Coordinates of C-alpha atoms and ligand atoms in Angstrom, one line a residue:
M1 CA -17.3 33.0 2.4
A2 CA -17.7 29.6 1.9
R3 CA -15.7 26.4 3.4
Y4 CA -15.6 23.6 2.2
E5 CA -14.8 20.7 3.5
A6 CA -13.8 15.6 3.0
T7 CA -13.0 13.6 5.0
V8 CA -12.7 9.6 4.3
S9 CA -10.4 7.3 5.1
A10 CA -8.4 4.5 3.3
P11 CA -6.6 1.5 4.5
V12 CA -3.2 -0.1 4.1
N13 CA -2.5 -2.4 1.5
I14 CA -0.7 -5.0 1.6
A15 CA 1.5 -6.5 -1.0
C16 CA 1.7 -10.5 -2.2
I17 CA 3.8 -9.1 -5.6
K18 CA 5.6 -6.6 -4.8
Y19 CA 6.7 -3.7 -5.8
W20 CA 10.6 -2.6 -5.9
G21 CA 12.0 -1.1 -8.6
K22 CA 11.1 2.9 -10.5
R23 CA 11.5 3.6 -13.9
N24 CA 11.3 7.2 -14.0
T25 CA 10.9 8.2 -10.5
A26 CA 10.4 11.6 -11.6
L27 CA 7.2 9.9 -12.6
I28 CA 6.7 6.6 -10.3
L29 CA 6.4 4.2 -12.5
P30 CA 7.4 0.8 -12.2
T31 CA 10.2 -2.1 -12.9
N32 CA 7.6 -4.6 -12.2
S33 CA 3.3 -4.9 -11.6
S34 CA 2.1 -5.6 -8.5
L35 CA -0.5 -6.8 -6.7
S36 CA -1.6 -6.4 -3.1
V37 CA -5.3 -6.5 -0.7
T38 CA -7.0 -4.1 0.9
L39 CA -6.8 -4.2 4.6
S40 CA -9.8 -2.8 6.4
Q41 CA -10.8 0.2 7.8
D42 CA -10.6 -1.2 11.2
H43 CA -7.0 -1.3 12.8
L44 CA -4.6 0.1 9.5
R45 CA -5.3 3.8 8.6
S46 CA -5.5 7.0 6.6
T47 CA -8.3 9.7 8.2
T48 CA -7.7 12.9 5.9
T49 CA -10.1 16.2 6.0
S50 CA -8.9 18.9 3.5
S51 CA -10.9 21.6 3.6
T52 CA -10.1 25.0 0.9
S53 CA -11.1 28.8 1.0
Q54 CA -11.6 31.7 -0.3
E55 CA -10.6 33.1 2.7
Y56 CA -7.2 31.0 3.6
E57 CA -3.8 33.0 3.8
Q58 CA -2.1 32.1 0.3
G59 CA -0.5 28.9 0.7
D60 CA -1.3 25.7 0.6
R61 CA -1.0 23.7 4.1
L62 CA 0.0 19.9 5.4
W63 CA -0.6 18.3 9.4
L64 CA 1.0 15.1 9.4
N65 CA -0.2 13.4 12.6
G66 CA -0.8 16.8 14.3
R67 CA 2.6 18.2 13.6
E68 CA 2.8 20.3 10.2
E69 CA 5.1 19.0 7.8
E70 CA 5.9 21.5 5.0
I71 CA 4.8 20.6 1.7
S72 CA 7.5 21.0 -0.4
K73 CA 8.6 22.4 -4.0
G74 CA 7.6 20.1 -6.5
G75 CA 8.3 18.0 -4.2
R76 CA 5.5 14.2 -4.2
T77 CA 2.3 16.4 -2.3
E78 CA 2.7 19.1 -4.4
V79 CA 2.5 16.9 -7.5
C80 CA -0.3 15.1 -6.4
L81 CA -2.1 18.8 -5.9
A82 CA -1.7 20.7 -9.0
A83 CA -2.8 17.2 -10.9
L84 CA -5.7 17.7 -8.2
R85 CA -6.6 20.9 -9.1
Q86 CA -5.4 20.5 -13.2
W87 CA -9.5 18.0 -13.0
R88 CA -11.6 20.3 -10.9
R89 CA -10.1 23.7 -14.0
E90 CA -12.2 21.1 -16.2
V91 CA -14.5 21.0 -13.7
E92 CA -15.4 24.7 -13.5
D93 CA -15.0 25.1 -16.9
K94 CA -17.9 22.7 -17.8
D95 CA -20.0 24.7 -15.5
S96 CA -19.5 28.5 -15.1
A97 CA -21.2 27.4 -11.4
A98 CA -18.8 25.6 -9.9
P99 CA -17.1 27.6 -6.7
K100 CA -13.4 28.9 -8.8
M101 CA -12.0 26.0 -6.1
S102 CA -9.0 24.8 -7.6
E103 CA -7.3 29.4 -7.4
W104 CA -8.1 28.8 -4.0
P105 CA -5.5 28.0 -0.8
L106 CA -5.7 23.7 0.7
R107 CA -5.5 22.3 4.3
I108 CA -5.0 19.1 5.2
A109 CA -4.7 16.6 8.0
S110 CA -4.0 14.0 8.8
Y111 CA -4.2 11.2 10.6
N112 CA -2.5 7.0 10.5
N113 CA -4.0 5.1 13.6
F114 CA -1.0 3.1 13.5
P115 CA 2.8 3.5 13.7
T116 CA 4.4 6.6 10.7
A117 CA 7.1 4.5 8.2
A118 CA 7.8 1.0 10.1
G119 CA 7.1 -1.2 7.7
L120 CA 3.2 -1.2 7.5
A121 CA 2.8 1.5 4.1
S122 CA 2.2 4.2 5.3
S123 CA 3.0 6.4 3.1
A124 CA 0.4 4.1 0.7
S125 CA -3.1 4.9 2.7
G126 CA -1.4 8.2 3.3
L127 CA -2.1 9.6 -0.2
A128 CA -4.6 7.3 -1.3
A129 CA -6.3 9.1 1.6
L130 CA -5.3 12.8 0.5
V131 CA -6.0 11.8 -2.7
Y132 CA -8.9 10.0 -2.4
S133 CA -10.1 13.5 -0.2
I134 CA -9.4 15.9 -2.3
S135 CA -11.1 14.3 -5.5
Q136 CA -14.6 14.8 -3.1
L137 CA -13.4 18.4 -2.2
Y138 CA -13.1 18.6 -5.3
Q139 CA -15.8 17.0 -6.6
L140 CA -14.3 15.0 -9.2
P141 CA -15.5 13.2 -11.9
Q142 CA -12.9 9.8 -12.6
T143 CA -12.5 6.5 -11.6
P144 CA -10.7 5.4 -8.3
S145 CA -7.6 3.9 -11.1
Q146 CA -7.9 7.5 -13.0
L147 CA -7.0 8.6 -9.6
S148 CA -4.7 6.7 -9.3
L149 CA -2.7 7.8 -12.2
I150 CA -1.8 11.1 -9.3
A151 CA -1.0 9.1 -6.0
R152 CA 0.9 6.8 -7.9
Q153 CA 3.6 10.2 -8.4
G154 CA 2.3 10.2 -4.5
S155 CA 3.9 7.0 -3.2
G156 CA 3.9 3.9 -6.0
S157 CA 2.0 2.0 -3.3
A158 CA -0.7 4.1 -2.4
C159 CA -2.0 3.4 -5.5
R160 CA -4.0 0.4 -4.5
S161 CA -4.5 1.4 -2.0
L162 CA -7.6 3.3 -3.8
F163 CA -9.3 0.4 -4.2
G164 CA -11.0 -2.2 -2.1
G165 CA -10.5 -6.5 -1.8
F166 CA -7.8 -7.3 -4.0
V167 CA -5.8 -5.0 -6.4
A168 CA -3.3 -5.0 -9.3
W169 CA -1.2 -2.1 -10.0
E170 CA -0.1 -3.0 -13.8
M171 CA 3.3 -1.0 -14.9
G172 CA 2.7 -0.4 -17.8
E173 CA 4.7 0.8 -21.0
R174 CA 3.7 3.8 -21.7
D175 CA 6.9 6.2 -20.8
D176 CA 4.1 9.6 -20.1
G177 CA 2.5 7.5 -17.5
A178 CA -0.7 7.3 -18.1
D179 CA -1.0 3.3 -18.2
S180 CA 0.3 2.7 -15.1
L181 CA -2.4 2.8 -12.2
A182 CA -4.6 0.5 -10.3
V183 CA -7.2 -1.3 -11.0
Q184 CA -9.4 -4.1 -9.1
V185 CA -8.7 -7.9 -9.4
A186 CA -11.7 -9.2 -7.5
D187 CA -13.5 -7.6 -4.8
R188 CA -13.3 -8.1 -1.1
D189 CA -16.2 -10.5 -0.8
H190 CA -15.4 -12.6 -3.8
W191 CA -13.0 -14.3 -1.1
P192 CA -14.0 -12.9 2.6
E193 CA -12.3 -15.3 4.1
I194 CA -9.6 -14.9 4.1
H195 CA -7.8 -12.9 7.3
A196 CA -4.8 -11.1 7.4
L197 CA -2.6 -11.2 11.0
I198 CA -0.2 -8.5 11.3
C199 CA 2.8 -9.5 13.6
V200 CA 4.1 -6.0 15.0
V201 CA 8.1 -7.4 14.9
S202 CA 9.6 -3.7 15.2
D203 CA 7.6 -0.1 15.1
A204 CA 10.4 1.4 15.5
K205 CA 11.1 3.5 12.3
K206 CA 12.2 2.3 9.5
G207 CA 17.0 1.8 8.6
T208 CA 16.7 2.5 4.9
S209 CA 13.5 4.0 3.2
S210 CA 11.7 2.6 0.2
T211 CA 12.6 5.3 -1.4
S212 CA 16.7 5.6 -1.8
G213 CA 16.5 1.1 -1.3
M214 CA 14.3 0.7 -4.1
Q215 CA 16.8 3.5 -6.0
K216 CA 20.2 0.8 -4.5
T217 CA 18.7 -1.8 -5.2
V218 CA 17.9 -0.5 -9.4
A219 CA 21.5 0.6 -9.9
T220 CA 23.1 -2.5 -8.2
S221 CA 21.4 -6.1 -8.3
T222 CA 22.3 -7.9 -11.6
L223 CA 18.9 -10.3 -9.4
L224 CA 16.2 -7.8 -10.0
Q225 CA 16.8 -8.2 -14.0
H226 CA 15.8 -11.0 -13.8
R227 CA 12.8 -11.2 -11.3
I228 CA 11.6 -8.4 -13.4
K229 CA 11.2 -10.5 -17.3
H230 CA 11.7 -13.9 -15.7
V231 CA 9.9 -13.9 -12.1
V232 CA 7.1 -11.8 -11.2
P233 CA 5.4 -11.4 -15.4
P234 CA 3.8 -15.2 -15.1
R235 CA 3.1 -14.6 -11.8
M236 CA 1.2 -11.5 -11.6
T237 CA -1.1 -14.4 -14.2
E238 CA -1.5 -17.2 -11.5
I239 CA -1.6 -15.8 -8.5
S240 CA -4.9 -12.6 -10.3
R241 CA -5.3 -16.2 -11.5
A242 CA -6.0 -18.3 -8.1
I243 CA -7.7 -15.4 -6.4
T244 CA -10.0 -15.8 -9.1
A245 CA -10.2 -18.8 -8.5
K246 CA -10.4 -19.0 -5.0
D247 CA -7.5 -21.1 -4.6
F248 CA -5.1 -20.4 -1.4
T249 CA -2.6 -22.9 -1.8
T250 CA -1.4 -21.5 -5.2
F251 CA -2.0 -18.1 -3.2
A252 CA 0.1 -18.5 -0.5
R253 CA 2.9 -20.2 -2.4
L254 CA 2.8 -17.7 -4.8
T255 CA 2.4 -14.6 -2.1
M256 CA 5.7 -16.3 -0.2
A257 CA 8.2 -17.3 -3.1
D258 CA 7.0 -13.4 -4.1
S259 CA 8.5 -11.9 -0.8
N260 CA 11.3 -14.0 -0.5
S261 CA 12.4 -12.9 -3.6
F262 CA 12.1 -9.5 -2.9
H263 CA 14.4 -9.9 0.0
A264 CA 17.0 -11.4 -1.9
V265 CA 17.7 -8.7 -3.9
C266 CA 17.5 -6.6 -1.2
L267 CA 20.3 -9.0 0.1
D268 CA 21.9 -7.9 -3.6
T269 CA 22.1 -4.8 -3.3
S270 CA 25.1 -2.3 -3.1
P271 CA 25.8 -2.1 0.0
P272 CA 22.7 -5.4 1.1
I273 CA 20.2 -4.2 2.2
F274 CA 18.5 -6.1 5.2
Y275 CA 15.2 -5.5 6.5
L276 CA 14.2 -9.0 8.5
N277 CA 15.6 -9.4 11.9
D278 CA 16.0 -12.9 13.8
V279 CA 11.2 -12.3 15.4
S280 CA 10.8 -12.4 10.9
R281 CA 13.6 -15.0 10.1
A282 CA 11.9 -16.3 12.9
I283 CA 8.3 -15.9 12.2
I284 CA 9.5 -17.3 8.4
S285 CA 10.0 -21.0 9.7
V286 CA 7.1 -21.5 11.9
I287 CA 4.9 -20.9 9.4
E288 CA 7.2 -22.9 6.8
E289 CA 6.2 -26.3 9.2
L290 CA 3.0 -25.4 9.9
N291 CA 3.0 -25.4 6.8
R292 CA 5.0 -29.3 6.3
A293 CA 2.3 -30.8 8.3
A294 CA -0.5 -29.1 7.0
L295 CA 0.7 -30.9 3.6
A296 CA 1.8 -34.0 4.9
S297 CA -1.5 -34.5 6.5
G298 CA -2.9 -34.4 2.8
A299 CA -4.7 -30.5 3.6
G300 CA -3.8 -27.9 0.9
L301 CA -1.2 -24.7 2.4
V302 CA -2.7 -22.6 5.7
A303 CA -1.1 -19.7 5.5
A304 CA 1.5 -16.8 4.1
Y305 CA 3.9 -14.7 5.0
T306 CA 5.0 -11.1 3.5
F307 CA 6.9 -8.8 4.5
D308 CA 7.6 -5.4 3.3
A309 CA 10.4 -3.3 4.2
G310 CA 10.4 -3.9 7.6
P311 CA 10.2 -6.5 10.3
N312 CA 7.1 -7.0 10.2
A313 CA 5.3 -10.0 9.2
V314 CA 1.5 -9.7 7.6
I315 CA 0.0 -13.5 8.0
Y316 CA -2.4 -14.0 5.1
A317 CA -4.5 -17.3 6.3
L318 CA -7.7 -18.1 6.0
E319 CA -10.4 -17.0 8.8
K320 CA -11.2 -21.0 9.4
D321 CA -7.5 -21.0 9.5
M322 CA -6.9 -17.9 12.2
P323 CA -7.5 -19.3 14.9
M324 CA -3.9 -22.3 15.0
I325 CA -2.2 -19.2 13.0
V326 CA -2.4 -17.2 16.2
Q327 CA -2.5 -19.8 18.9
T328 CA 0.7 -21.3 16.9
I329 CA 2.2 -17.4 17.2
N330 CA 1.2 -17.2 20.8
E331 CA 2.9 -19.7 21.9
F332 CA 6.5 -19.3 20.5
F333 CA 6.4 -15.1 20.7
P334 CA 4.9 -14.7 23.9
Q335 CA 3.7 -11.3 25.0
S336 CA 6.5 -11.1 27.4
L337 CA 9.6 -11.4 24.9
D338 CA 10.0 -7.2 25.0
F339 CA 6.7 -7.8 22.1
P340 CA 4.5 -4.8 21.8
D341 CA 1.1 -5.1 22.9
P342 CA -0.2 -6.0 20.8
F343 CA 1.2 -8.4 18.5
G344 CA -0.6 -9.3 16.5
V345 CA -3.7 -7.1 15.1
L346 CA -6.7 -9.4 12.9
A347 CA -7.2 -7.7 9.7
Q348 CA -9.9 -8.7 7.2
P349 CA -9.1 -7.0 3.8
S350 CA -11.3 -4.3 3.0
A351 CA -14.4 -2.8 0.6
R352 CA -12.9 0.7 -0.5
P353 CA -11.8 3.9 1.2
E354 CA -14.8 5.6 2.3
Ligands
LIG401 O1 5.4 2.9 -2.0 P1 6.6 2.5 -1.5 O2 7.5 3.6 -2.3 O3 6.1 2.6 0.2 O4 6.8 1.5 -1.8 C1 6.0 -0.1 -0.9 C2 7.2 -0.8 -1.2 C3 7.2 -1.9 -0.8 O5 6.7 -2.5 0.4 C4 8.1 -2.9 0.3 C5 6.7 -3.7 -2.2 C6 5.3 -3.3 -1.6 O6 4.1 -3.3 -3.7 O7 4.6 -2.5 -1.5

């Protein structure tokens, strides 16, 4: 009896304009649009193999980094699998010769080549790889933007990892979420000079998950209302323009401002959420100082820091400036000071999931 299999890898994406807050928790509809850079496959990626066969025992099964995880009833993975099966059913209805895979159990094994849930966006690459691998297994005709509607329901930021390069997640307006999807703003080849330095300040699991953190922020922060109404919408337009124009100074200014705005709403949450630690704040000071010196000498900004729901820094810089940035970071934060090895991982934006 036939067995079908598909393996794909999806990279991590790191947001420049942050998603923080859901207006609908079941469908994962965000309170604001966001924009990210998808990193290269080389360093931070999830690789997922999905298979299906009529012979498999009943029930879908999932392994993460070699350990079996329960697929809970009504949980996010199950929601994604149900939606993918529905699209497969449409393929089978149109083509009577297509195997009835939608009725068969699935086996899914996923590996991250980096620490899980440490503020390095593992859920983004993991859910994107899961959705993309099953779409390949099922030979679905849907576009990456359409697939992003399903990945979004697995983990919000995962929808952006279905594209390489520079990607926007448009929040949409509809209550059913049909217009809350990812679109590519520019592909990697448009601006390959941008590189990312990932500073692993801590690879421990984060204290407050993004899911619970966001809910607390939505429920208690008044600053969030200002951010989603007045701060993010103009930034989305401005940063898209900066990417199109390859204007690094504007890109860097907006990226740093938005990271700080996101951590400000975390602090404005009750009880407050602290994702940054002393090392994170020291990295901010070093980059601010490098930029101050660059501006004073008449040049543009040389680097942009950004932090997700954890203390690890991602520093964006142009390739020509990256050796100086790496050297400066290594001088201020020598690896002998208890940093995991390697402290920094250089990554380039990637083309797309493979
Ligand atoms: O998709 P989630 O639930 O892992 O949330 C991600 C939130 C941030 O990483 C902090 C910001 C973002 O836009 O990726």
